[in-house]
PDB file of C-alpha atoms in Angstrom:
ATOM      1  CA  UNK D 193      -4.663 -30.585 -17.699  1.00  0.00           C
ATOM      2  CA  UNK D 194      -5.358 -30.344 -13.815  1.00  0.00           C
ATOM      3  CA  UNK D 195      -2.762 -28.516 -11.664  1.00  0.00           C
ATOM      4  CA  UNK D 196      -2.229 -30.461  -8.546  1.00  0.00           C
ATOM      5  CA  UNK D 197       0.491 -30.086  -5.324  1.00  0.00           C
ATOM      6  CA  UNK D 198       0.440 -25.920  -5.880  1.00  0.00           C
ATOM      7  CA  UNK D 199       2.030 -24.239  -2.044  1.00  0.00           C
ATOM      8  CA  UNK D 200       3.267 -20.777  -1.350  1.00  0.00           C
ATOM      9  CA  UNK D 201       6.543 -20.882   0.748  1.00  0.00           C
ATOM     10  CA  UNK D 202       8.763 -18.427   1.656  1.00  0.00           C
ATOM     11  CA  UNK D 203      11.250 -16.871  -0.367  1.00  0.00           C
ATOM     12  CA  UNK D 204      14.998 -17.782  -0.287  1.00  0.00           C
ATOM     13  CA  UNK D 205      18.253 -16.487  -1.940  1.00  0.00           C
ATOM     14  CA  UNK D 206      18.436 -19.891  -3.516  1.00  0.00           C
ATOM     15  CA  UNK D 207      14.922 -18.740  -5.105  1.00  0.00           C
ATOM     16  CA  UNK D 208      16.018 -15.826  -6.825  1.00  0.00           C
ATOM     17  CA  UNK D 209      17.783 -17.144 -10.498  1.00  0.00           C
ATOM     18  CA  UNK D 210      14.497 -18.842 -10.686  1.00  0.00           C
ATOM     19  CA  UNK D 211      11.888 -16.137  -9.494  1.00  0.00           C
ATOM     20  CA  UNK D 212      14.137 -14.023 -12.190  1.00  0.00           C
ATOM     21  CA  UNK D 213      13.213 -16.550 -14.833  1.00  0.00           C
ATOM     22  CA  UNK D 214       9.499 -16.144 -14.059  1.00  0.00           C
ATOM     23  CA  UNK D 215       9.303 -12.140 -14.614  1.00  0.00           C
ATOM     24  CA  UNK D 216      11.210 -12.845 -17.601  1.00  0.00           C
ATOM     25  CA  UNK D 217       8.188 -15.014 -18.387  1.00  0.00           C
ATOM     26  CA  UNK D 218       5.635 -13.424 -17.459  1.00  0.00           C
ATOM     27  CA  UNK D 219       6.526  -9.487 -17.275  1.00  0.00           C
ATOM     28  CA  UNK D 220       8.768  -9.287 -20.253  1.00  0.00           C
ATOM     29  CA  UNK D 221       8.378  -5.581 -20.685  1.00  0.00           C
ATOM     30  CA  UNK D 222       8.810  -4.889 -17.234  1.00  0.00           C
ATOM     31  CA  UNK D 223      12.507  -5.918 -16.512  1.00  0.00           C
ATOM     32  CA  UNK D 224      14.019  -5.651 -13.318  1.00  0.00           C
ATOM     33  CA  UNK D 225      17.665  -7.352 -12.299  1.00  0.00           C
ATOM     34  CA  UNK D 226      18.216 -10.096 -10.219  1.00  0.00           C
ATOM     35  CA  UNK D 227      19.768  -7.996  -8.078  1.00  0.00           C
ATOM     36  CA  UNK D 228      16.406  -5.916  -7.409  1.00  0.00           C
ATOM     37  CA  UNK D 229      14.495  -8.681  -7.084  1.00  0.00           C
ATOM     38  CA  UNK D 230      17.302  -9.853  -4.458  1.00  0.00           C
ATOM     39  CA  UNK D 231      17.597  -6.172  -2.792  1.00  0.00           C
ATOM     40  CA  UNK D 232      13.514  -6.761  -2.177  1.00  0.00           C
ATOM     41  CA  UNK D 233      13.457 -10.012  -1.190  1.00  0.00           C
ATOM     42  CA  UNK D 234      16.371  -9.053   1.777  1.00  0.00           C
ATOM     43  CA  UNK D 235      14.713  -5.981   3.215  1.00  0.00           C
ATOM     44  CA  UNK D 236      11.371  -8.128   3.710  1.00  0.00           C
ATOM     45  CA  UNK D 237      10.961 -11.386   3.960  1.00  0.00           C
ATOM     46  CA  UNK D 238       8.185 -11.278   5.113  1.00  0.00           C
ATOM     47  CA  UNK D 239       6.525 -10.191   2.225  1.00  0.00           C
ATOM     48  CA  UNK D 240       8.565 -12.318  -0.392  1.00  0.00           C
ATOM     49  CA  UNK D 241       6.927 -15.797  -1.382  1.00  0.00           C
ATOM     50  CA  UNK D 242       7.019 -18.057  -4.382  1.00  0.00           C
ATOM     51  CA  UNK D 243       4.255 -20.446  -5.925  1.00  0.00           C
ATOM     52  CA  UNK D 244       5.472 -23.785  -6.118  1.00  0.00           C
ATOM     53  CA  UNK D 245       3.789 -26.660  -8.338  1.00  0.00           C
ATOM     54  CA  UNK D 246       5.452 -29.876  -7.127  1.00  0.00           C
ATOM     55  CA  UNK D 247       8.587 -28.478  -6.477  1.00  0.00           C
ATOM     56  CA  UNK D 248       9.162 -26.089  -9.382  1.00  0.00           C
ATOM     57  CA  UNK D 249       8.697 -22.521  -8.794  1.00  0.00           C
ATOM     58  CA  UNK D 250       6.184 -21.311 -10.460  1.00  0.00           C
ATOM     59  CA  UNK D 251       5.033 -17.469  -9.379  1.00  0.00           C
ATOM     60  CA  UNK D 252       6.188 -15.274  -6.617  1.00  0.00           C
ATOM     61  CA  UNK D 253       5.588 -12.268  -4.422  1.00  0.00           C
ATOM     62  CA  UNK D 254       7.416  -8.976  -3.559  1.00  0.00           C
ATOM     63  CA  UNK D 255       5.832  -6.958  -1.312  1.00  0.00           C
ATOM     64  CA  UNK D 256       6.921  -4.131   1.074  1.00  0.00           C
ATOM     65  CA  UNK D 257       5.506  -1.168   4.021  1.00  0.00           C
ATOM     66  CA  UNK D 258       6.280   1.606   1.789  1.00  0.00           C
ATOM     67  CA  UNK D 259       4.981   5.302   1.491  1.00  0.00           C
ATOM     68  CA  UNK D 260       1.337   6.402   0.201  1.00  0.00           C
ATOM     69  CA  UNK D 261       1.551   7.794  -3.046  1.00  0.00           C
ATOM     70  CA  UNK D 262       5.127   6.885  -3.490  1.00  0.00           C
ATOM     71  CA  UNK D 263       6.492   3.786  -5.786  1.00  0.00           C
ATOM     72  CA  UNK D 264       9.907   2.465  -6.000  1.00  0.00           C
ATOM     73  CA  UNK D 265      10.898   3.284 -10.141  1.00  0.00           C
ATOM     74  CA  UNK D 266      10.920   0.134 -12.161  1.00  0.00           C
ATOM     75  CA  UNK D 267      14.608  -1.460 -11.955  1.00  0.00           C
ATOM     76  CA  UNK D 268      15.919   0.050  -9.089  1.00  0.00           C
ATOM     77  CA  UNK D 269      16.993  -0.564  -6.067  1.00  0.00           C
ATOM     78  CA  UNK D 270      15.827   1.080  -3.121  1.00  0.00           C
ATOM     79  CA  UNK D 271      18.321   0.783  -0.258  1.00  0.00           C
ATOM     80  CA  UNK D 272      15.940   0.816   2.729  1.00  0.00           C
ATOM     81  CA  UNK D 273      12.690   0.725   3.604  1.00  0.00           C
ATOM     82  CA  UNK D 274      11.046   4.066   5.028  1.00  0.00           C
ATOM     83  CA  UNK D 275      11.102   4.632   8.583  1.00  0.00           C
ATOM     84  CA  UNK D 276       7.469   5.585   8.804  1.00  0.00           C
ATOM     85  CA  UNK D 277       5.527   3.668   6.417  1.00  0.00           C
ATOM     86  CA  UNK D 278       1.884   4.282   5.938  1.00  0.00           C
ATOM     87  CA  UNK D 279       0.810   1.764   3.044  1.00  0.00           C
ATOM     88  CA  UNK D 280       1.354  -1.748   2.466  1.00  0.00           C
ATOM     89  CA  UNK D 281       3.545  -1.680  -0.825  1.00  0.00           C
ATOM     90  CA  UNK D 282       2.716  -5.296  -3.711  1.00  0.00           C
ATOM     91  CA  UNK D 283       6.277  -4.447  -5.986  1.00  0.00           C
ATOM     92  CA  UNK D 284       5.284  -7.572  -8.065  1.00  0.00           C
ATOM     93  CA  UNK D 285       3.132 -10.626  -8.259  1.00  0.00           C
ATOM     94  CA  UNK D 286       3.576 -13.113 -11.246  1.00  0.00           C
ATOM     95  CA  UNK D 287       2.340 -16.392 -12.096  1.00  0.00           C
ATOM     96  CA  UNK D 288       3.093 -18.430 -15.280  1.00  0.00           C
ATOM     97  CA  UNK D 289       0.114 -19.499 -17.171  1.00  0.00           C
ATOM     98  CA  UNK D 290       0.014 -22.698 -16.058  1.00  0.00           C
ATOM     99  CA  UNK D 291      -0.763 -21.789 -12.673  1.00  0.00           C
ATOM    100  CA  UNK D 292      -3.159 -19.359 -13.610  1.00  0.00           C
ATOM    101  CA  UNK D 293      -7.291 -20.146 -12.641  1.00  0.00           C
ATOM    102  CA  UNK D 294      -6.326 -22.352  -9.782  1.00  0.00           C
ATOM    103  CA  UNK D 295      -7.004 -20.059  -7.190  1.00  0.00           C
ATOM    104  CA  UNK D 296      -2.892 -19.051  -6.304  1.00  0.00           C
ATOM    105  CA  UNK D 297      -3.105 -15.580  -6.750  1.00  0.00           C
ATOM    106  CA  UNK D 298      -6.315 -15.115  -4.681  1.00  0.00           C
ATOM    107  CA  UNK D 299      -4.852 -17.054  -1.573  1.00  0.00           C
ATOM    108  CA  UNK D 300      -1.738 -14.880  -1.856  1.00  0.00           C
ATOM    109  CA  UNK D 301      -3.249 -11.585  -2.290  1.00  0.00           C
ATOM    110  CA  UNK D 302      -5.968 -12.723   0.740  1.00  0.00           C
ATOM    111  CA  UNK D 303      -2.879 -13.102   3.048  1.00  0.00           C
ATOM    112  CA  UNK D 304      -1.215  -9.522   1.771  1.00  0.00           C
ATOM    113  CA  UNK D 305      -4.151  -8.347   2.899  1.00  0.00           C
ATOM    114  CA  UNK D 306      -4.816 -10.299   6.624  1.00  0.00           C
ATOM    115  CA  UNK D 307      -0.318  -9.052   6.571  1.00  0.00           C
ATOM    116  CA  UNK D 308      -1.661  -5.111   5.841  1.00  0.00           C
ATOM    117  CA  UNK D 309      -4.373  -5.409   8.371  1.00  0.00           C
ATOM    118  CA  UNK D 310      -2.194  -7.058  11.080  1.00  0.00           C
ATOM    119  CA  UNK D 311       0.199  -4.421  10.451  1.00  0.00           C
ATOM    120  CA  UNK D 312      -1.770  -1.647  11.037  1.00  0.00           C
ATOM    121  CA  UNK D 313      -1.447   0.145   7.528  1.00  0.00           C
ATOM    122  CA  UNK D 314      -4.695   1.714   6.642  1.00  0.00           C
ATOM    123  CA  UNK D 315      -3.896   0.612   2.908  1.00  0.00           C
ATOM    124  CA  UNK D 316      -2.406  -1.187   0.388  1.00  0.00           C
ATOM    125  CA  UNK D 317      -0.882  -0.141  -2.613  1.00  0.00           C
ATOM    126  CA  UNK D 318       0.676  -1.446  -6.388  1.00  0.00           C
ATOM    127  CA  UNK D 319       0.907  -0.058  -9.583  1.00  0.00           C
ATOM    128  CA  UNK D 320      -1.318  -2.358 -12.430  1.00  0.00           C
ATOM    129  CA  UNK D 321       0.200  -3.102 -15.482  1.00  0.00           C
ATOM    130  CA  UNK D 322      -0.384  -5.468 -18.163  1.00  0.00           C
ATOM    131  CA  UNK D 323      -4.310  -4.334 -18.432  1.00  0.00           C
ATOM    132  CA  UNK D 324      -4.340  -5.461 -14.995  1.00  0.00           C
ATOM    133  CA  UNK D 325      -7.198  -2.722 -13.498  1.00  0.00           C
ATOM    134  CA  UNK D 326     -10.255  -5.266 -13.741  1.00  0.00           C
ATOM    135  CA  UNK D 327      -8.101  -8.105 -11.649  1.00  0.00           C
ATOM    136  CA  UNK D 328      -6.947  -5.878  -8.679  1.00  0.00           C
ATOM    137  CA  UNK D 329     -10.506  -4.600  -8.780  1.00  0.00           C
ATOM    138  CA  UNK D 330     -11.834  -7.878  -7.664  1.00  0.00           C
ATOM    139  CA  UNK D 331      -9.842  -7.418  -4.619  1.00  0.00           C
ATOM    140  CA  UNK D 332     -11.580  -3.874  -3.699  1.00  0.00           C
ATOM    141  CA  UNK D 333      -8.106  -1.791  -5.254  1.00  0.00           C
ATOM    142  CA  UNK D 334      -9.283   1.239  -6.909  1.00  0.00           C
ATOM    143  CA  UNK D 335      -7.302   3.636  -9.730  1.00  0.00           C
ATOM    144  CA  UNK D 336      -6.096   6.218  -7.418  1.00  0.00           C
ATOM    145  CA  UNK D 337      -4.548   9.455  -9.445  1.00  0.00           C
ATOM    146  CA  UNK D 338      -1.799  11.096  -7.191  1.00  0.00           C
ATOM    147  CA  UNK D 339      -0.027  14.456  -7.619  1.00  0.00           C
ATOM    148  CA  UNK D 340       3.604  13.524  -8.390  1.00  0.00           C
ATOM    149  CA  UNK D 341       3.405  10.439  -9.709  1.00  0.00           C
ATOM    150  CA  UNK D 342       2.394  10.425 -13.058  1.00  0.00           C
ATOM    151  CA  UNK D 343       6.065  10.701 -14.239  1.00  0.00           C
ATOM    152  CA  UNK D 344       7.128   7.773 -12.618  1.00  0.00           C
ATOM    153  CA  UNK D 345       4.147   5.660 -13.933  1.00  0.00           C
ATOM    154  CA  UNK D 346       5.596   6.467 -17.453  1.00  0.00           C
ATOM    155  CA  UNK D 347       8.589   4.509 -16.106  1.00  0.00           C
ATOM    156  CA  UNK D 348       6.705   1.181 -16.360  1.00  0.00           C
ATOM    157  CA  UNK D 349       4.334   2.270 -19.126  1.00  0.00           C
ATOM    158  CA  UNK D 350       1.276   4.669 -20.762  1.00  0.00           C
ATOM    159  CA  UNK D 351      -1.556   2.560 -18.977  1.00  0.00           C
ATOM    160  CA  UNK D 352       0.330   1.625 -15.360  1.00  0.00           C
ATOM    161  CA  UNK D 353      -1.675   2.500 -12.953  1.00  0.00           C
ATOM    162  CA  UNK D 354      -1.315   3.676  -9.205  1.00  0.00           C
ATOM    163  CA  UNK D 355      -4.067   1.651  -7.339  1.00  0.00           C
ATOM    164  CA  UNK D 356      -5.107   1.676  -3.615  1.00  0.00           C
ATOM    165  CA  UNK D 357      -7.155  -0.437  -1.190  1.00  0.00           C
ATOM    166  CA  UNK D 358      -8.135   1.016   1.822  1.00  0.00           C
ATOM    167  CA  UNK D 359      -8.551  -0.958   5.096  1.00  0.00           C
ATOM    168  CA  UNK D 360     -11.533  -0.222   6.861  1.00  0.00           C
ATOM    169  CA  UNK D 361     -12.078  -0.619  10.472  1.00  0.00           C
ATOM    170  CA  UNK D 362     -14.603  -3.788  10.348  1.00  0.00           C
ATOM    171  CA  UNK D 363     -11.927  -5.607   8.276  1.00  0.00           C
ATOM    172  CA  UNK D 364      -9.394  -4.852  11.436  1.00  0.00           C
ATOM    173  CA  UNK D 365     -11.941  -5.416  14.331  1.00  0.00           C
ATOM    174  CA  UNK D 366     -12.759  -8.872  12.453  1.00  0.00           C
ATOM    175  CA  UNK D 367      -9.493  -9.658  12.052  1.00  0.00           C
ATOM    176  CA  UNK D 368      -8.774  -9.005  15.362  1.00  0.00           C
ATOM    177  CA  UNK D 369     -11.334 -11.037  16.667  1.00  0.00           C
ATOM    178  CA  UNK D 370     -10.124 -13.731  14.779  1.00  0.00           C
ATOM    179  CA  UNK D 371      -6.377 -13.428  16.488  1.00  0.00           C
ATOM    180  CA  UNK D 372      -7.873 -12.836  19.682  1.00  0.00           C
ATOM    181  CA  UNK D 373     -11.116 -14.506  20.794  1.00  0.00           C
ATOM    182  CA  UNK D 374     -12.787 -13.640  23.745  1.00  0.00           C
ATOM    183  CA  UNK D 375     -12.993 -16.366  27.124  1.00  0.00           C
ATOM    184  CA  UNK D 376     -16.442 -17.124  27.378  1.00  0.00           C
TER     185      UNK D 376
END
């Protein structure tokens, strides 16, 4: 079956019931309440997107600036974003099975990397669950052992791992060149 009319767009508050539905299907062992999902969307709208197939929500991403080596607890409100963030954090990306292998995840992750570069963050971080380490490794993420994070990772599950993708200077230079080409 060929999937067509696949598009990412900004998430709104009206999308939260569908985001919660997708989360329940894709991440049944990692419950987060609608209140938590709504807070992440409200705290950083520039990092909240839904994936539509036709006009039906079939995926989402929640991401925001954060502190390196820290991670929000599962299903917990954070109250506010840190005043001095030093990493761009991918809180969650979830795609319904129908939308996998059509390039939607790669498209969004590439966009989040560009967003992190444009924001001047030296890294992008996340917690890998559901045996997703090989998936994230394809995008340059690597497991990073951080003192003091072990107990928080266990709130997800025993296989959860903190992963980091460092932004190198060449990527920043290339992105700036695309945004600000020299006048010839």
